[in-house]
Short mmCIF file of N, CA and C in Angstrom, two decimals:
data_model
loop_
_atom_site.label_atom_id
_atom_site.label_comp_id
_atom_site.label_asym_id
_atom_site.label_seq_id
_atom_site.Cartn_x
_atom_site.Cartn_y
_atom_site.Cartn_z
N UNK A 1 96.98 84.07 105.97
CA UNK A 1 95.60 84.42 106.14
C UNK A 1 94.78 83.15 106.17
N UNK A 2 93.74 83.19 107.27
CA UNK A 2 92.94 81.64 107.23
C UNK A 2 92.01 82.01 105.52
N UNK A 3 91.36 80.64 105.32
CA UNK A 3 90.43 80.58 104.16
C UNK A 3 89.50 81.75 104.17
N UNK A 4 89.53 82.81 104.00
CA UNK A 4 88.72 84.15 104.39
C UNK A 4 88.45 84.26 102.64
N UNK A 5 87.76 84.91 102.02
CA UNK A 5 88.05 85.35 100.58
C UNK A 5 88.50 86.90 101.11
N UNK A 6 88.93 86.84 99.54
CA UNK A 6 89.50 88.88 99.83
C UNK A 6 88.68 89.72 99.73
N UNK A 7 87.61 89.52 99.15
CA UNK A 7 86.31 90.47 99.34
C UNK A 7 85.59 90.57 100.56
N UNK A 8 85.53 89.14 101.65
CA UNK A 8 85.67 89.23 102.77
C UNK A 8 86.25 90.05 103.72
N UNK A 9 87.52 90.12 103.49
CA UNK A 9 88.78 90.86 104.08
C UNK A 9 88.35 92.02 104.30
N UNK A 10 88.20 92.68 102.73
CA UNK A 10 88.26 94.27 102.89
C UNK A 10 86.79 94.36 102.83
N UNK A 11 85.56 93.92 103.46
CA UNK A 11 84.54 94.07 103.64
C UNK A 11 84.20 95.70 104.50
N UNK A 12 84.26 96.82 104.04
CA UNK A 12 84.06 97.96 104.78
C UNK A 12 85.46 98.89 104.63
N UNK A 13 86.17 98.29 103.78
CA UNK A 13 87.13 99.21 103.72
C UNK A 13 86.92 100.21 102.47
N UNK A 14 86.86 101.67 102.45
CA UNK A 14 86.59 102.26 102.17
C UNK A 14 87.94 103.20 100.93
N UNK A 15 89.07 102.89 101.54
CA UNK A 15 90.14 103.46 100.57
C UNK A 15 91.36 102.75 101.65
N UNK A 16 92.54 102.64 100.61
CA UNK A 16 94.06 102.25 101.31
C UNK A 16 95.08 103.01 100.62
N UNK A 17 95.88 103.70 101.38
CA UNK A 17 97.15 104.50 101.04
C UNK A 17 98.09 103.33 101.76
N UNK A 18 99.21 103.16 100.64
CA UNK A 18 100.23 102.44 100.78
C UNK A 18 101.37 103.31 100.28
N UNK A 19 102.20 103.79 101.31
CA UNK A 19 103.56 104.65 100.87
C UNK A 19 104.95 104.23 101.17
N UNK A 20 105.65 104.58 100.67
CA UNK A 20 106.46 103.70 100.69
C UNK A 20 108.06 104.63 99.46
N UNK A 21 109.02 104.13 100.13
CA UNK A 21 110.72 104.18 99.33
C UNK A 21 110.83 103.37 98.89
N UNK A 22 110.91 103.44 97.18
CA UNK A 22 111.48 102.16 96.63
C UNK A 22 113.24 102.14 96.85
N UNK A 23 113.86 102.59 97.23
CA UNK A 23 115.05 102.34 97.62
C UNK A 23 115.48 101.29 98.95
N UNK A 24 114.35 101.81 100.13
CA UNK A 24 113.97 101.26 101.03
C UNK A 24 114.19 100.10 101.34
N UNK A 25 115.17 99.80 102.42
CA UNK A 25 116.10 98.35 102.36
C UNK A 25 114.49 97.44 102.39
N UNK A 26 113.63 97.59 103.52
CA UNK A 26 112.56 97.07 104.09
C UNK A 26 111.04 97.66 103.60
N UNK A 27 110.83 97.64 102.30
CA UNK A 27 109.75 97.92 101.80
C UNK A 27 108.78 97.46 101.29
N UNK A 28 109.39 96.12 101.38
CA UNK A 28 108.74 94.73 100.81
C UNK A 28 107.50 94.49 100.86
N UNK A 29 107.21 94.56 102.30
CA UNK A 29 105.64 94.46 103.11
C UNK A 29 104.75 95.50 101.80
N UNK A 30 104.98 97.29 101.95
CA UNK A 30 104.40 97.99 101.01
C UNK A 30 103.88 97.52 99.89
N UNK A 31 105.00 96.76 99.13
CA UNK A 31 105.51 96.74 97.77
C UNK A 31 105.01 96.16 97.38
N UNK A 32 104.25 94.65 98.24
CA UNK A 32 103.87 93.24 97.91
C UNK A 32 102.20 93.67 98.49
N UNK A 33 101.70 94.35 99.65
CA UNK A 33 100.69 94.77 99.20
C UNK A 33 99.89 95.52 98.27
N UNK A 34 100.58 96.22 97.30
CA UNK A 34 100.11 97.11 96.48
C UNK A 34 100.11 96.11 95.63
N UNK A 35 101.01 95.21 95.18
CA UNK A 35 100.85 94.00 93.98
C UNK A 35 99.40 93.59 94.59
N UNK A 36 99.15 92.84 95.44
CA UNK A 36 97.82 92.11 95.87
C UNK A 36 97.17 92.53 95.83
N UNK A 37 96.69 93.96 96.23
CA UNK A 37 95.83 94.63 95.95
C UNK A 37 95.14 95.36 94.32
N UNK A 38 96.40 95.31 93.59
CA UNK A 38 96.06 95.57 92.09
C UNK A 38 95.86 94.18 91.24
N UNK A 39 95.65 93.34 91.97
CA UNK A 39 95.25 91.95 91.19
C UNK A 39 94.02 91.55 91.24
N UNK A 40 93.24 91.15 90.38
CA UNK A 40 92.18 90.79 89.97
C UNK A 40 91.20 90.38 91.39
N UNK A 41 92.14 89.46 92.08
CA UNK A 41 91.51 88.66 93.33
C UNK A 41 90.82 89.74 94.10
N UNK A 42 91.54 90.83 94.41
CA UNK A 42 91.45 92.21 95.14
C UNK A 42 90.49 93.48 94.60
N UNK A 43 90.46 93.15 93.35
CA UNK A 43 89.22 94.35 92.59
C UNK A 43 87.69 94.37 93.10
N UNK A 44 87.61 95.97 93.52
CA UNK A 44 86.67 95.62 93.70
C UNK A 44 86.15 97.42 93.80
N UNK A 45 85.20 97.36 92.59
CA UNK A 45 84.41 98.78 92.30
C UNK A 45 84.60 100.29 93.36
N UNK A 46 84.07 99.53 94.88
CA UNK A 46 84.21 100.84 95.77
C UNK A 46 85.23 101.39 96.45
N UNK A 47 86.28 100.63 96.72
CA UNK A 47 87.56 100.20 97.23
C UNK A 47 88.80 101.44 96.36
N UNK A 48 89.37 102.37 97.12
CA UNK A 48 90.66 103.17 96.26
C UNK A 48 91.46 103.22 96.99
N UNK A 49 92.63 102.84 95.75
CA UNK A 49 93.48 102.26 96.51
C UNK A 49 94.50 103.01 95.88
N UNK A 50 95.76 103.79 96.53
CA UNK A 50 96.50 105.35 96.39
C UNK A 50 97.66 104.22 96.65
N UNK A 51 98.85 104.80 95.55
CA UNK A 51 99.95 104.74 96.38
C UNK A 51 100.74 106.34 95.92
N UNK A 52 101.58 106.02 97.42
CA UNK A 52 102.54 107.18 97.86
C UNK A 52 104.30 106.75 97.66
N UNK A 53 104.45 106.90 96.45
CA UNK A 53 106.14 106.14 96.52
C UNK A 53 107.01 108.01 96.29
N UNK A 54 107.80 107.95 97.57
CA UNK A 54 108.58 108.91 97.55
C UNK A 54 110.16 108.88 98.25
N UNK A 55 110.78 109.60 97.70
CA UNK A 55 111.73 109.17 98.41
C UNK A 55 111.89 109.28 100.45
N UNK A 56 112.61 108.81 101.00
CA UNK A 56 112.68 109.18 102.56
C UNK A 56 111.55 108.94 103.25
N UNK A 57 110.84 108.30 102.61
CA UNK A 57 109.22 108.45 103.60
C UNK A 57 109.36 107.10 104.16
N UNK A 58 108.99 106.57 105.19
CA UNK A 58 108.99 105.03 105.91
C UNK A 58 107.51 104.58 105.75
N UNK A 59 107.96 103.13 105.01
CA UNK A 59 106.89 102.24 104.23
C UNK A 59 105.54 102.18 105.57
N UNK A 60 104.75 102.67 105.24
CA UNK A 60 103.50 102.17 105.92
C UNK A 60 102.14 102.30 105.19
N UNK A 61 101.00 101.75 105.48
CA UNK A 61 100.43 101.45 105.28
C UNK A 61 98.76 102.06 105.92
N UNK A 62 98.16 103.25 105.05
CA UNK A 62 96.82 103.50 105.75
C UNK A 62 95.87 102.80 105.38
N UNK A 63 94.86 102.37 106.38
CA UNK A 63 93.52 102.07 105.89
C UNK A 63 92.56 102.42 106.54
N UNK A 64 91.75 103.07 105.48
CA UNK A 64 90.28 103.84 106.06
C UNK A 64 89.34 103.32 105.43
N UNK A 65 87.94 103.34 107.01
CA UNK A 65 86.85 102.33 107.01
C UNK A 65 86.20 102.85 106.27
N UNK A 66 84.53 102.60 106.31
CA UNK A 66 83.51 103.12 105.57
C UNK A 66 82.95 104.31 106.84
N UNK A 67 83.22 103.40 107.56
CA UNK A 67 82.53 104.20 108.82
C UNK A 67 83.20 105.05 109.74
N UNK A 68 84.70 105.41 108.65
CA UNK A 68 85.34 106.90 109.44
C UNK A 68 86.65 106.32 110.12
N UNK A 69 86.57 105.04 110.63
CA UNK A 69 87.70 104.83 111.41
C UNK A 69 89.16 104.58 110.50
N UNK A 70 90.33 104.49 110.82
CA UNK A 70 91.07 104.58 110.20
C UNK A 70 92.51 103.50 110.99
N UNK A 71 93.01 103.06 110.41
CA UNK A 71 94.10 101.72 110.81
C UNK A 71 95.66 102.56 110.35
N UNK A 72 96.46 102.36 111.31
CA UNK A 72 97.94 103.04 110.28
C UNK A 72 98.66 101.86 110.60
N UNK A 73 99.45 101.39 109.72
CA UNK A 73 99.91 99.84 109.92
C UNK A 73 101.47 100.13 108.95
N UNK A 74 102.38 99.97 109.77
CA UNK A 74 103.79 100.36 109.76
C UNK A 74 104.24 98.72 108.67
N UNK A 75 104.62 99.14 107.70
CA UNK A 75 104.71 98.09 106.68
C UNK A 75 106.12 97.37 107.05
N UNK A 76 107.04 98.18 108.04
CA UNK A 76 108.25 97.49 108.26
C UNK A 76 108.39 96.41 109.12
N UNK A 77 107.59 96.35 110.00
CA UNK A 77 107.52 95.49 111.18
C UNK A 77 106.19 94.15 110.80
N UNK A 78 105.49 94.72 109.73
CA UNK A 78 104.70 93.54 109.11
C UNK A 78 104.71 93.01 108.23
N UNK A 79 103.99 91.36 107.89
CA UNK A 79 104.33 91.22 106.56
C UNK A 79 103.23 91.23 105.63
N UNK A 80 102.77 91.30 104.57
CA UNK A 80 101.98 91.67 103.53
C UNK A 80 100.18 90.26 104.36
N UNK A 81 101.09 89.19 104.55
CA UNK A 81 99.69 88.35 105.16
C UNK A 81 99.52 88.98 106.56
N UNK A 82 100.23 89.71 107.33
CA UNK A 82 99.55 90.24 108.58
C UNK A 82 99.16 91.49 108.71
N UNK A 83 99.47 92.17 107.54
CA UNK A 83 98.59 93.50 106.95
C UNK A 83 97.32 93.17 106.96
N UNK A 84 96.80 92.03 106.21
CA UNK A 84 95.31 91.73 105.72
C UNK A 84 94.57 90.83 106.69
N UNK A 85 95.19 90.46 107.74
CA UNK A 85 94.65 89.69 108.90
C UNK A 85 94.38 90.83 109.69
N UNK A 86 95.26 92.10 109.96
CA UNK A 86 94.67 93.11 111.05
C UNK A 86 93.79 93.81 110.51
N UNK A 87 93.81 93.98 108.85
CA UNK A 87 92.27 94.58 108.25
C UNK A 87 91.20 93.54 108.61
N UNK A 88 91.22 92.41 108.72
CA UNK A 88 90.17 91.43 109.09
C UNK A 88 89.71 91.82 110.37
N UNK A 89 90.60 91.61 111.25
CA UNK A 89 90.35 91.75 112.63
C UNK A 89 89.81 93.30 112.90
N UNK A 90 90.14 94.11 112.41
CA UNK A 90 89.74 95.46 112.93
C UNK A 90 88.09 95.68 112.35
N UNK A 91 88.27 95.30 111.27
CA UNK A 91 86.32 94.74 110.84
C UNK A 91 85.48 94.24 111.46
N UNK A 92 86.06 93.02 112.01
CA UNK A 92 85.62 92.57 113.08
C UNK A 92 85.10 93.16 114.25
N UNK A 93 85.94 93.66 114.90
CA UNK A 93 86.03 93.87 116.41
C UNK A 93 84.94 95.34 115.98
N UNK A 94 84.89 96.27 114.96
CA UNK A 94 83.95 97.07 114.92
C UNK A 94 82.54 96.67 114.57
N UNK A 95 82.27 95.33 113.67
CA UNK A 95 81.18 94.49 113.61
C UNK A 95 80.66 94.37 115.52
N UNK A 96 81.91 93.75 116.07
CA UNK A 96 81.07 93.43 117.30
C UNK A 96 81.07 94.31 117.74
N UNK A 97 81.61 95.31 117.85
CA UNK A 97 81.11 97.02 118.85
C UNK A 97 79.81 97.32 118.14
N UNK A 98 79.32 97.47 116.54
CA UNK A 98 78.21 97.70 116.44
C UNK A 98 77.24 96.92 117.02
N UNK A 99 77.31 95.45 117.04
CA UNK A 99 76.65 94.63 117.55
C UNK A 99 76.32 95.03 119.17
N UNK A 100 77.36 95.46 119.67
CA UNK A 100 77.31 95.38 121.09
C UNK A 100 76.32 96.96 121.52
N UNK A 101 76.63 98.11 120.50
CA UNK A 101 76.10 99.37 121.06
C UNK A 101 74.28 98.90 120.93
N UNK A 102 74.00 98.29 119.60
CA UNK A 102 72.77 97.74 119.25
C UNK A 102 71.99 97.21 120.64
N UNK A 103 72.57 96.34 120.87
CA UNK A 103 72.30 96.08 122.64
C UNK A 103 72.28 96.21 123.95
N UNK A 104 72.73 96.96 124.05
CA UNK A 104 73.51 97.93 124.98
C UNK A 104 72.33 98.11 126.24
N UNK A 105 71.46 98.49 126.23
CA UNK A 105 70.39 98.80 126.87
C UNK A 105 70.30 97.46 127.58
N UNK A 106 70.07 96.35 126.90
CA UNK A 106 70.22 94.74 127.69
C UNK A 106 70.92 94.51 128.29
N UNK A 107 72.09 94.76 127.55
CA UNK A 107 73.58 94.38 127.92
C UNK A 107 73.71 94.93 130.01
N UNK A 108 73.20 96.26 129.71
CA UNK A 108 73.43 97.11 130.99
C UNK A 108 72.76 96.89 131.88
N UNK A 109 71.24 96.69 131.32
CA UNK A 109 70.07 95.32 132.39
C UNK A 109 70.33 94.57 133.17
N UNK A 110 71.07 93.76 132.62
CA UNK A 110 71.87 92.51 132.72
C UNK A 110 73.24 92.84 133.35
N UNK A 111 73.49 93.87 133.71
CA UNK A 111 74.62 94.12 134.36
C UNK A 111 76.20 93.47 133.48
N UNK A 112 75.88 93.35 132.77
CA UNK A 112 77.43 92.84 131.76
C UNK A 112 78.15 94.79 131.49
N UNK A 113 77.37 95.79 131.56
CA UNK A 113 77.88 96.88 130.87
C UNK A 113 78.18 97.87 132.63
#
């Protein structure tokens, strides 16, 4: 993760379900976000954060915004720092869609829309 803080990160995240097999050859990603997330660095009042440990279920990872949208992020194919870079990025890219609907009327003026 670049120098971001973690309150940064999850800026708009609203709740995270992390589920996951602890038997699970490849659960690691899960396993090691739920540690990061229950550490001090990561606390934070509005933020709930669920886990789902059952057997047979394949490790992934939900996260839901403030603003409804929702991320499903397959914990096997990622690793715990590119979990929290696509929560960055997906903040992002909805920062600039709000930004962009805000303008929109210009935007379309201007023939960019």
């Amino acid at each position: 993760m670049s120098k971001t803080s973690a309150s940064a990160v999850l800026r708009g995240v609203k709740n995270i379900i992390v589920s996951f097999d602890m038997l699970h050859a490849k659960s690691q990603c899960a396993r090691e976000v739920l540690r990061l997330l229950s550490s001090k660095k990561f606390k934070r009042p509005d933020l709930v954060v669920s886990s789902n440990i059952v057997k047979n279920v394949h490790p992934n990872i939900k996260v839901v915004f403030a603003d409804g949208q929702s991320l499903e992020i397959d914990a096997v194919e990622h690793r715990a720092r590119d979990v929290f870079e696509m929560i960055k990025n997906q903040t992002q890219r909805t920062e600039n869609w709000k930004d962009t609907v805000m303008f929109r009327a210009s935007l379309e003026a201007n023939g960019f829309l």
